[in-house]
Short mmCIF file of C-alpha atoms and ligand atoms in Angstrom, two decimals:
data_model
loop_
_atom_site.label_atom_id
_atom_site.label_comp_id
_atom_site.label_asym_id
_atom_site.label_seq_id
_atom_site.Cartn_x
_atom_site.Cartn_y
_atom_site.Cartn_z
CA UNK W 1 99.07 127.94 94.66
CA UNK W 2 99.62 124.33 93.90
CA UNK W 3 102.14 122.23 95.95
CA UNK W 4 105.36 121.27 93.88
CA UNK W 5 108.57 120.86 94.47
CA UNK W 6 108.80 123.26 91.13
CA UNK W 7 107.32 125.62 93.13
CA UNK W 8 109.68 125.67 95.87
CA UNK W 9 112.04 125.94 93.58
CA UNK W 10 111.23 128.54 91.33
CA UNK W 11 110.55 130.20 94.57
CA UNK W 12 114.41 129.79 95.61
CA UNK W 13 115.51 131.04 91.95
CA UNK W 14 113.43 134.15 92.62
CA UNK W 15 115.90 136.89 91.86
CA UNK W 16 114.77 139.56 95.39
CA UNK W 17 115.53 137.87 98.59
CA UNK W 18 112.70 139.51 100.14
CA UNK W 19 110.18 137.74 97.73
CA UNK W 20 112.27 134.32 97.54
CA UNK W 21 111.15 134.85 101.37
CA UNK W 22 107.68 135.82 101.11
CA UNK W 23 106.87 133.14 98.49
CA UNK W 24 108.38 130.11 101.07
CA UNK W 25 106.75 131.65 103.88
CA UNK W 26 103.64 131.70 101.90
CA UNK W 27 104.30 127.63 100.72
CA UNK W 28 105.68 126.52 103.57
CA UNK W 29 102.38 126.24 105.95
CA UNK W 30 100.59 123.96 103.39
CA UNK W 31 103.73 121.74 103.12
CA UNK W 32 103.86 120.86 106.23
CA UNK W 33 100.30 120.26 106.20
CA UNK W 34 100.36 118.10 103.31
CA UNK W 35 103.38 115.99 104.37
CA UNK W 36 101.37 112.76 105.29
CA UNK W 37 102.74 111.96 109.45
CA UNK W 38 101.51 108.53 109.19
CA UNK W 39 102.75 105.39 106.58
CA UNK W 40 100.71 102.65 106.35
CA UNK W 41 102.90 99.38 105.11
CA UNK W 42 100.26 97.66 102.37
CA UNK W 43 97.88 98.12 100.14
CA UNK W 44 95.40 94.62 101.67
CA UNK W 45 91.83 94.94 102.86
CA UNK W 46 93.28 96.56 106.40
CA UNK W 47 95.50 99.37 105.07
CA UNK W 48 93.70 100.58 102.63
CA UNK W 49 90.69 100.69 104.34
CA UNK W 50 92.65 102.88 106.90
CA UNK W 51 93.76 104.92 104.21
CA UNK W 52 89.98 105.30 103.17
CA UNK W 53 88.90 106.38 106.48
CA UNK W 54 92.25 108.74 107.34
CA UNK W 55 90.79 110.39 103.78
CA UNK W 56 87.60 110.82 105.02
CA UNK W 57 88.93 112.41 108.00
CA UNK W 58 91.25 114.87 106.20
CA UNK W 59 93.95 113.14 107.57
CA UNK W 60 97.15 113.07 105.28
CA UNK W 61 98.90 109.34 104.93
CA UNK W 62 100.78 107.19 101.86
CA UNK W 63 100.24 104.13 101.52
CA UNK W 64 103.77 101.51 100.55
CA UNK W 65 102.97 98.50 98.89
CA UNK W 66 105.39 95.66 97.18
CA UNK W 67 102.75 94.86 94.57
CA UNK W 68 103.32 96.97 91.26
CA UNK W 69 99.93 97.24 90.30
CA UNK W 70 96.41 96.73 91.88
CA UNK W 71 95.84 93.55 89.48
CA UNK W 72 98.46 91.81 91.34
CA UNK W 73 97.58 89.13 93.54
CA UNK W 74 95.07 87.18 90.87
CA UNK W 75 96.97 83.81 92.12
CA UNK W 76 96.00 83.97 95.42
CA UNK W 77 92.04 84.28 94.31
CA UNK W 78 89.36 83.08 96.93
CA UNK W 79 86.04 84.68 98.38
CA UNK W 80 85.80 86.38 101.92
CA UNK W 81 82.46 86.39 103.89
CA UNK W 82 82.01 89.62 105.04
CA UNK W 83 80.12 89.38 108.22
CA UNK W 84 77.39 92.09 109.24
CA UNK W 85 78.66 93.13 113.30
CA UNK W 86 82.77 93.39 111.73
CA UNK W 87 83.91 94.01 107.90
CA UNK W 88 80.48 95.51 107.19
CA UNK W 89 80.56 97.18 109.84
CA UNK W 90 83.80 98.74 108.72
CA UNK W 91 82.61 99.17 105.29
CA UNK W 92 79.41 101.18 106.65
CA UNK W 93 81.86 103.65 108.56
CA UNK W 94 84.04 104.06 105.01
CA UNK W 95 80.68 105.08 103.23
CA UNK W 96 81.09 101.69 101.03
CA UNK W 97 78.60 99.55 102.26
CA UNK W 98 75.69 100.28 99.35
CA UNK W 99 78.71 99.59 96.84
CA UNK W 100 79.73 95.84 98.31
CA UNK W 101 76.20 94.77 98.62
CA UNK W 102 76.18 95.39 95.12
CA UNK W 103 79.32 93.43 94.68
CA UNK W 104 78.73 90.74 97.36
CA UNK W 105 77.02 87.76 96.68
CA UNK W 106 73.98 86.97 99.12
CA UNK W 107 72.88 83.32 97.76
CA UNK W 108 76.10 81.71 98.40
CA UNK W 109 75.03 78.51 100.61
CA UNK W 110 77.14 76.64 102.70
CA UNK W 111 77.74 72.66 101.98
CA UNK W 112 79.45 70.37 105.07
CA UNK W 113 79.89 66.99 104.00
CA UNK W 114 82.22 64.28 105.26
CA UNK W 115 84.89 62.40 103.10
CA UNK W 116 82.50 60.02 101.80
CA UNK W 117 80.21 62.59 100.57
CA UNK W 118 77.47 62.33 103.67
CA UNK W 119 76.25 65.68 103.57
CA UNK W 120 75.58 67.57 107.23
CA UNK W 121 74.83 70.69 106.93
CA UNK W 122 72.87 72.24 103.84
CA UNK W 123 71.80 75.51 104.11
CA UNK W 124 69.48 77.20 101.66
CA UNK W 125 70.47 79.74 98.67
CA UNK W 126 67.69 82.27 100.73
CA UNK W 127 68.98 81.38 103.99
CA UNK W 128 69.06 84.77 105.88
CA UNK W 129 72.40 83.97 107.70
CA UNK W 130 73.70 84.65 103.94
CA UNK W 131 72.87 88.62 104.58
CA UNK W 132 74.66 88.18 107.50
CA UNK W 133 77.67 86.73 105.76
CA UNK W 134 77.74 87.45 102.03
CA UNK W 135 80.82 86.62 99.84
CA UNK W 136 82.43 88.70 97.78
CA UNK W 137 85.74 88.18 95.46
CA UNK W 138 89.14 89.03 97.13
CA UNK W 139 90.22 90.79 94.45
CA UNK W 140 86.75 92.60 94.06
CA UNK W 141 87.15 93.80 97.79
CA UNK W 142 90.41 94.83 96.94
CA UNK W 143 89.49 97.07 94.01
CA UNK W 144 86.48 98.65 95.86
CA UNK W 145 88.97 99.60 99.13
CA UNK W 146 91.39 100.98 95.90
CA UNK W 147 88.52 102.90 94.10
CA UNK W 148 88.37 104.64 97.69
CA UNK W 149 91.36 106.47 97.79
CA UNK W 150 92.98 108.80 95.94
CA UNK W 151 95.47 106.97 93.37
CA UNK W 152 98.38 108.85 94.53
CA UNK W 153 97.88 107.66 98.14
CA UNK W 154 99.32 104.63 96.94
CA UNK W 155 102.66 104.06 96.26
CA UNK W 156 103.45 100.58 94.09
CA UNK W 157 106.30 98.22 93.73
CA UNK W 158 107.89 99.40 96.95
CA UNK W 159 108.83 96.11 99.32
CA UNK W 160 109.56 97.51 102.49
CA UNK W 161 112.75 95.96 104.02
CA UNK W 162 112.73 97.72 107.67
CA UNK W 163 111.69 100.31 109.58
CA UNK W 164 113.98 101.88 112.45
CA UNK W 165 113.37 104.91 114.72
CA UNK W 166 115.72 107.73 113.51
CA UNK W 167 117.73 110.13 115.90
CA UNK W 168 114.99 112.76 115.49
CA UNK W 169 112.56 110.10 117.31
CA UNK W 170 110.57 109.75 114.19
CA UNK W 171 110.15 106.97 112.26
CA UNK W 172 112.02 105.43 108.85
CA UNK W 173 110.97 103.25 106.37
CA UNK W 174 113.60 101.61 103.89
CA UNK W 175 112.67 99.15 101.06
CA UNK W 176 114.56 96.67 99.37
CA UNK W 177 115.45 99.02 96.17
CA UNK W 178 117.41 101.08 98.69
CA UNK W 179 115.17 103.87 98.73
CA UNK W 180 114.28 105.45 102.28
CA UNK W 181 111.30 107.89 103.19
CA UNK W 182 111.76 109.09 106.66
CA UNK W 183 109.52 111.91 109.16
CA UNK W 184 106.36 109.56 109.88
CA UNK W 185 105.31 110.67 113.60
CA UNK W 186 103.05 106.70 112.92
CA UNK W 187 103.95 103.65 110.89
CA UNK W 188 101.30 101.55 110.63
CA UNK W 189 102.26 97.63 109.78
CA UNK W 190 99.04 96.18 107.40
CA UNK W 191 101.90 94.47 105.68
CA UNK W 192 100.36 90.99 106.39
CA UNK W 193 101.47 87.89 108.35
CA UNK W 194 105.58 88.89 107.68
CA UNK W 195 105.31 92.53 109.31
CA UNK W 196 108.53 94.62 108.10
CA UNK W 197 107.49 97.10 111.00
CA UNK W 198 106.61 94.07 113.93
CA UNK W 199 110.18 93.58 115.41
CA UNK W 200 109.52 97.45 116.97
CA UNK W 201 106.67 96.15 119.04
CA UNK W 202 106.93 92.51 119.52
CA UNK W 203 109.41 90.00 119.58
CA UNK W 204 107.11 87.26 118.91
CA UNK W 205 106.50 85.52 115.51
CA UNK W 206 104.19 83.59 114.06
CA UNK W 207 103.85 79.78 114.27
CA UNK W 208 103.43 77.33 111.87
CA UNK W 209 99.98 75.68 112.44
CA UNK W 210 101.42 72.26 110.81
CA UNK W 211 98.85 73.17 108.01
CA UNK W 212 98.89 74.06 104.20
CA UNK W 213 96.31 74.88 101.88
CA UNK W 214 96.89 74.19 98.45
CA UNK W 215 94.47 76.10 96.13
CA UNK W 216 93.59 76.53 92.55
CA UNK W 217 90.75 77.00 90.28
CA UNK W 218 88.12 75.40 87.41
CA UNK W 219 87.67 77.74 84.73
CA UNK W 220 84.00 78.36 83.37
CA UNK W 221 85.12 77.10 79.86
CA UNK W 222 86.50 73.71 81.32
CA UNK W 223 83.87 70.95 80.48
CA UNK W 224 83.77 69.72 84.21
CA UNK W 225 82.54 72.86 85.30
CA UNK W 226 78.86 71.71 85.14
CA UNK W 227 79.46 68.67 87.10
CA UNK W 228 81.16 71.31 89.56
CA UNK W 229 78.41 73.43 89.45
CA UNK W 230 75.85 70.21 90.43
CA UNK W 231 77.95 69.66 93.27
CA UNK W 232 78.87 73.14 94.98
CA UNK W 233 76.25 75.11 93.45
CA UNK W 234 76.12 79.10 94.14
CA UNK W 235 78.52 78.65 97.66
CA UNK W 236 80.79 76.69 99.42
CA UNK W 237 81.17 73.25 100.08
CA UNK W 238 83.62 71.76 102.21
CA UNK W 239 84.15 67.46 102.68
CA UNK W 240 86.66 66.73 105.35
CA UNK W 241 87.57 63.38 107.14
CA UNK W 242 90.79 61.70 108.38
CA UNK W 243 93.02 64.62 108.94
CA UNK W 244 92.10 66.05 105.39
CA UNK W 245 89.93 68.93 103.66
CA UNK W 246 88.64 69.71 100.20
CA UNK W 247 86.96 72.96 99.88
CA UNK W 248 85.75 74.85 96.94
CA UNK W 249 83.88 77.72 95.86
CA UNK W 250 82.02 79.75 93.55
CA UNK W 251 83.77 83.01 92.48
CA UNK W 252 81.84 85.71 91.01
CA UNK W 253 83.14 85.19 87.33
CA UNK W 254 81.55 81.64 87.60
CA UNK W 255 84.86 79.73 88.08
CA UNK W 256 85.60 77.64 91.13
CA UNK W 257 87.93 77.79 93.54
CA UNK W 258 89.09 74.59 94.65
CA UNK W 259 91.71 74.35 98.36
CA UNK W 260 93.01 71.22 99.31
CA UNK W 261 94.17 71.66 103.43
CA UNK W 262 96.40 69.01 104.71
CA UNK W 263 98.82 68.42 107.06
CA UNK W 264 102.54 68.76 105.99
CA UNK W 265 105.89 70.47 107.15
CA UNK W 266 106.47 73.65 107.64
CA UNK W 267 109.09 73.73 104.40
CA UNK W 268 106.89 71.42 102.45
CA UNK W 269 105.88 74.36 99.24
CA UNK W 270 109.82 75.11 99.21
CA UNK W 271 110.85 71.70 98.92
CA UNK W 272 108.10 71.08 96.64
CA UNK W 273 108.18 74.44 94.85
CA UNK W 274 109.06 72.54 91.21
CA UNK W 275 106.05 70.03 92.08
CA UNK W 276 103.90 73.54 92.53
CA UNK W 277 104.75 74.97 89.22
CA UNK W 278 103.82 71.83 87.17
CA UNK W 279 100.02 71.33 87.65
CA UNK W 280 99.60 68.05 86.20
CA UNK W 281 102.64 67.34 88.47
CA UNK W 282 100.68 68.55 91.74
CA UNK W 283 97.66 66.90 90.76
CA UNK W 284 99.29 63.75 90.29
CA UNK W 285 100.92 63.62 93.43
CA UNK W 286 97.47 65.28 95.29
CA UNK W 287 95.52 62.38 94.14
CA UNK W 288 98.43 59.57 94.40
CA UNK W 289 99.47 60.01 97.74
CA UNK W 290 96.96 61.97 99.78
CA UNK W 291 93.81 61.72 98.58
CA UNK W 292 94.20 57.90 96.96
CA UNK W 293 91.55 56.78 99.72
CA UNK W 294 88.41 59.50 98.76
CA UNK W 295 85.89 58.90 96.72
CA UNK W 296 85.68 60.49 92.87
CA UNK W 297 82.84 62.96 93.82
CA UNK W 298 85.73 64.84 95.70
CA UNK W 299 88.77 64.15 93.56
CA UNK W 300 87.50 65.15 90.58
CA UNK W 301 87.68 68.80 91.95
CA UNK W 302 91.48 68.30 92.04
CA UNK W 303 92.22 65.90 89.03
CA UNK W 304 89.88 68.48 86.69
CA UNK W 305 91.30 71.56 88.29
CA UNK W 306 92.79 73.45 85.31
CA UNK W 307 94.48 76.95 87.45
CA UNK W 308 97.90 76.75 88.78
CA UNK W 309 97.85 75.85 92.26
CA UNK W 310 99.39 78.31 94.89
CA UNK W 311 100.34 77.36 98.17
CA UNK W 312 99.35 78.44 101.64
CA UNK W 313 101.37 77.40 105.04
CA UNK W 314 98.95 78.34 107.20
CA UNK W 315 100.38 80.37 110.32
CA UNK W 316 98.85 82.31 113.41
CA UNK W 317 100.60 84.75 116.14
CA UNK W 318 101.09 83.15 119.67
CA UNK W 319 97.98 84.41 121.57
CA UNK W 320 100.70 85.10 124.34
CA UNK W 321 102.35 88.20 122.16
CA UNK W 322 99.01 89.95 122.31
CA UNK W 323 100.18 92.28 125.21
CA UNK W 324 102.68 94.67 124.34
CA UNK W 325 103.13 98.02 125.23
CA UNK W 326 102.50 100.59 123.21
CA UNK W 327 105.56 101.81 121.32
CA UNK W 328 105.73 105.73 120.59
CA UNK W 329 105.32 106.00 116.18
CA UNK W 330 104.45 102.24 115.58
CA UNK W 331 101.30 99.84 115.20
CA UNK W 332 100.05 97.14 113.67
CA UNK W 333 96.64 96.13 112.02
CA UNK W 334 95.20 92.87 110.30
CA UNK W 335 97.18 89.71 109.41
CA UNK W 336 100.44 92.04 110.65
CA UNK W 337 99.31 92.11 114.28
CA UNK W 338 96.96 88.84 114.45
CA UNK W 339 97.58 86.73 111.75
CA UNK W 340 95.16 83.48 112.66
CA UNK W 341 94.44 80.16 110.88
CA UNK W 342 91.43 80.82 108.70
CA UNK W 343 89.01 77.83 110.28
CA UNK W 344 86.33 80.60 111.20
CA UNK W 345 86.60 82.84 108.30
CA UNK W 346 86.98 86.12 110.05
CA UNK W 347 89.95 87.34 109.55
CA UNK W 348 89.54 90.18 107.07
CA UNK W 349 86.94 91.11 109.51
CA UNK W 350 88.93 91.76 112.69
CA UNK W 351 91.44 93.29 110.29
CA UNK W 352 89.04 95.46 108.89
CA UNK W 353 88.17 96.44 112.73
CA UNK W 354 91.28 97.30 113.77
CA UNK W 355 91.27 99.70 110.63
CA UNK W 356 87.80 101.10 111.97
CA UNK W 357 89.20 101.02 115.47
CA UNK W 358 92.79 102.78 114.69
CA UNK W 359 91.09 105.37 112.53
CA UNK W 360 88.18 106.21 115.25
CA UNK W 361 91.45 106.66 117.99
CA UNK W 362 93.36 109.30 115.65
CA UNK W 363 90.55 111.09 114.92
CA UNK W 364 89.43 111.15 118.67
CA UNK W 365 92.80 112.16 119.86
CA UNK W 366 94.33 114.11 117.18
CA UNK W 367 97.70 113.90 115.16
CA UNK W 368 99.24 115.35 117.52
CA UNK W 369 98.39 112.73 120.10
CA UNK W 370 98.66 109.81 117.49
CA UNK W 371 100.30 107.67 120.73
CA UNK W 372 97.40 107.74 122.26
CA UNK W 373 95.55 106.97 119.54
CA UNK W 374 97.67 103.73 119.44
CA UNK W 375 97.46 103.05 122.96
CA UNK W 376 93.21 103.15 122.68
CA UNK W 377 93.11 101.02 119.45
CA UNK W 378 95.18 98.39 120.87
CA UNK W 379 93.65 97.79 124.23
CA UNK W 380 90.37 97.29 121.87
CA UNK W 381 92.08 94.92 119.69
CA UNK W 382 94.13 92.91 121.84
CA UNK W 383 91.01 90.90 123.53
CA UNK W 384 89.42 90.69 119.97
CA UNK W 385 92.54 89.06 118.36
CA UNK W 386 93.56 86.39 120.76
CA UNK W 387 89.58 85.61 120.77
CA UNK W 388 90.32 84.93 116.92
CA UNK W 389 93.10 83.02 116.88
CA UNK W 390 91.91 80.58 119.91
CA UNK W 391 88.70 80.16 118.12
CA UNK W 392 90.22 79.63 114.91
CA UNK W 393 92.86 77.05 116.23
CA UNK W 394 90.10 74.98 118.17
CA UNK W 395 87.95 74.58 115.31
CA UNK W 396 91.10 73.60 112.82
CA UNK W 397 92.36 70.93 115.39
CA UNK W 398 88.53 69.65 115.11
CA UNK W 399 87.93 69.96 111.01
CA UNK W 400 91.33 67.83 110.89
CA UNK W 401 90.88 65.61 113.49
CA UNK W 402 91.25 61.69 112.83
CA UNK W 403 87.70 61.63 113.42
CA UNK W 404 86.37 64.46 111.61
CA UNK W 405 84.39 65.82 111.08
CA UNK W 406 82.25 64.69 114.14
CA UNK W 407 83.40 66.46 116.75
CA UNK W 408 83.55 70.08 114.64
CA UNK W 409 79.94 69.26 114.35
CA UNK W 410 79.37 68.27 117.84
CA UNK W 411 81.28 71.61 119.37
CA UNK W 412 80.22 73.98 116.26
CA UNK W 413 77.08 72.89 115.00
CA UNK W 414 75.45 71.53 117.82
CA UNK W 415 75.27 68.01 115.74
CA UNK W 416 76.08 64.94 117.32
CA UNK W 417 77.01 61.94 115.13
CA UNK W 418 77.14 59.20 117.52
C1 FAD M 501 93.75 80.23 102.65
C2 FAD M 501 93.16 81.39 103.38
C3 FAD M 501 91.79 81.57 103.39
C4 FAD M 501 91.23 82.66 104.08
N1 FAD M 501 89.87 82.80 104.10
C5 FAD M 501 89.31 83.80 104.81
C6 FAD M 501 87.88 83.97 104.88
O1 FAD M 501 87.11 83.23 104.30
N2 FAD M 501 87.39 84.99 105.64
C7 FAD M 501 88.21 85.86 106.31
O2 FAD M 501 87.71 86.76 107.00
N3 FAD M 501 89.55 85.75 106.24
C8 FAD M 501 90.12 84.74 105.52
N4 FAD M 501 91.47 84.62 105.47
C9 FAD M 501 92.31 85.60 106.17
C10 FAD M 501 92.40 86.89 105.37
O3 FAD M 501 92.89 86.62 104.06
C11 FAD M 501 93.36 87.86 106.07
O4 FAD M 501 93.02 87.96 107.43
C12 FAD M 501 93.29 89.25 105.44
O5 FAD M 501 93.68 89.20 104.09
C13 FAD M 501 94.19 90.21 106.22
O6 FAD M 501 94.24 91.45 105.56
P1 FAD M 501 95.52 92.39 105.73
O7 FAD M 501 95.24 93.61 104.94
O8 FAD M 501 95.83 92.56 107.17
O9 FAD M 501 96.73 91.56 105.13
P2 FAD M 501 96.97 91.00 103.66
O10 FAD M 501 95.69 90.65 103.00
O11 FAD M 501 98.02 89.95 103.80
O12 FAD M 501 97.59 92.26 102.87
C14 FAD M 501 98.91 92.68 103.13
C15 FAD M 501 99.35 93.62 102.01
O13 FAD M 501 100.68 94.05 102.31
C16 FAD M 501 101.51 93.85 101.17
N5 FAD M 501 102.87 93.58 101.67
C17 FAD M 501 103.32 92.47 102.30
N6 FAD M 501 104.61 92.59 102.61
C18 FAD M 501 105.00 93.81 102.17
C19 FAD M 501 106.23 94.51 102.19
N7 FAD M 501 107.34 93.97 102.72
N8 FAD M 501 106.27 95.76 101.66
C20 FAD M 501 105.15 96.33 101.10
N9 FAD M 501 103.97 95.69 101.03
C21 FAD M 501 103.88 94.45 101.57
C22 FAD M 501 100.90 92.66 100.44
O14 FAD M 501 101.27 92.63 99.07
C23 FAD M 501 99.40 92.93 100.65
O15 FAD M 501 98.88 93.79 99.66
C24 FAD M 501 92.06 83.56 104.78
C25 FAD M 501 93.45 83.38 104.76
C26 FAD M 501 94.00 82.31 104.08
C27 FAD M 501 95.48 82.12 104.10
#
């Protein structure tokens, strides 16, 4: 018999008690089987690759996510590097690994240069650390971990506003449409660097790093794509000097993706937000009073950008916070536990851990111990977190030194400038 609310009630409407009986009795087993115990808050890289492994396990969940549509997100573009010991790691355990590599791109080469252009570190289009670290599109990664799962795991255009315990010790979550879906025995927070479900566990916040990336895009049709393509090739290249970055990137349409990083307060894309909307506007004011002292070779990345530039204030979670105890029916994985500056570009990868991690625990222990399922997956990724973020925040505090970007090379590359 399929599982319906129709059926339940044309079971009710069944005209002798004794079968209205026989008929729940006989439904009732496999609805309490189905009803997914565990929520996972967002539909990123780290919940649905939960959700992917929970499915592999048998393991009933729904996923809640604000965006209305898997195609959402386009503005916030960008490659990840996947590396071979984390993500792919991950992506090996979800039985996706064979369909990224086909996806990821293996010749992207990495390009360090200072502001002037003085180029550092070149590696090769072949270099083998590439198959340690390929690249593939954010939204590419996104629609492989969707492909994954069963569409109605996924439940779209639902912002989540809070969660609370209830009276019955399990766990509520209420979105902002004022719709509420209560009886998870787990909530699991992949809702990113503003957790809805944090406040159970953690008091702590995250801080602003005093840094914002500004990022946008050159379109394959512009006509200074070739000169792009002459100077960032197949990868990445990054110039940074005197406090300031400009990175860009090949995506795998052929576009580039261009981030500016710089320095500015905390409220600067709210204050600015009218600046942000008006590209010409942006790239005016980029070029006029930030980047007025860099050579062309960079600037013409931002003055013949032709996307509309989205901003970034770049944040990370006190290392301190890392520590609490577990709390019965609540956790947190990726960007909502740990969210880190992005100066070593691995922070899908711890998130896509913890997903690995937290799905290994509940299948060890069971639904029905699902606390201490929580209780193993955080001692693992407590150590691996604050390792992040105190890597990440070293090597940011060196790319935007005054001096930079000498002493990143001196304490990351081994290169010593003086
Ligand atoms: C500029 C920049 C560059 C980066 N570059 C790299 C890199 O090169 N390599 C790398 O490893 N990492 C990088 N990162 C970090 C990486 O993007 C994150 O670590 C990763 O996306 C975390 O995945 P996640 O699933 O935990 O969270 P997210 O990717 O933030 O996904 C959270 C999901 O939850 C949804 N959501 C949020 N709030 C709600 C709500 N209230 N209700 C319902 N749904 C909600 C969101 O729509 C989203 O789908 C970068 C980050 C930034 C900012």
């Amino acid at each position: 018999m399929v599982l319906s609310t129709r059926n339940i009630e044309l079971a009710i409407k069944d005209d002798t008690p004794h079968r209205w009986f026989r008929n729940v009795l006989h439904i009732w087993p496999k609805y309490t089987s189905m009803a997914p115990s565990i929520a996972i808050l967002g539909a990123g890289p780290s919940g649905l690759l939960l959700g992917r492994m929970l499915e592999l396990a048998n393991i009933a969940y729904v996923i809640f996510e604000r965006d209305i549509s898997g195609n959402e997100s386009s503005s916030r573009a960008g490659t990840l590097d996947i590396h071979a010991d984390s993500g792919q790691l991950a992506l090996q355990n979800a039985g996706l690994l064979d369909q990224f590599k086909k996806l990821a791109r293996h010749d992207a080469h990495t390009i360090l240069a200072d502001e002037k252009g003085k180029v550092y570190i070149r590696t090769s289009e072949s270099d083998e650390a590439n198959e340690d670290r390929p690249e593939i599109d954010r939204k590419d990664l996104r629609a492989l971990l969707l492909n994954s799962v069963p569409a109605n795991r996924v439940r779209w255009g639902l912002k989540v506003q809070h969660v609370q315990r209830d009276s019955d010790g399990l766990i509520s979550v209420h979105f902002a449409d004022g719709n509420i879906e209560s009886g998870f025995r787990l909530v699991v927070g992949a809702d990113g660097a503003w957790s809805k479900a944090r406040n159970l566990v953690t008091s702590a916040k995250p801080q602003y790093s005093g840094l914002h990336y500004l990022t946008t895009t050159i379109d394959p049709q512009n006509p200074f794509h070739s000169i792009a393509v002459s100077l960032v090739g197949k990868g990445n290249y990054i110039a940074f000097g005197g406090g300031k970055q400009i990175v860009s990137l090949k995506l795998g349409d052929g576009s580039y993706y261009v981030g500016v990083g710089l320095r500015l307060p905390e409220n600067w894309s709210s204050e600015y937000a009218a600046v942000l909307e008006d590209p010409k506007a942006i790239r005016r004011l980029l070029l006029n009073d930030h980047f007025n002292d860099w050579p062309k070779l960079h600037t013409d990345l931002i003055e013949h950008s032709d996307g509309t530039f989205y901003a970034w204030p770049l944040y990370a979670m006190p290392t301190e916070s890392l520590s609490w105890r577990t709390v019965p029916g609540v956790t947190l994985i990726g960007d909502a536990a740990h969210v880190s500056t992005p100066f070593v570009g691995e922070g899908v990868n711890c998130a896509m851990t913890d997903s690995l991690q937290l799905a290994q625990q509940i299948v060890k222990h069971g639904v029905d111990d699902l606390d201490r399922a929580v209780s193993g997956y955080e001692k693992l990724m407590f150590p691996r977190a604050i390792d992040l973020i105190s890597r990440s925040a070293k090597s940011g505090e060196l790319f935007f030194a005054p001096d930079a970007p000498r002493g990143w090379l001196k304490t990351f590359a081994g290169i010593d400038c003086d």
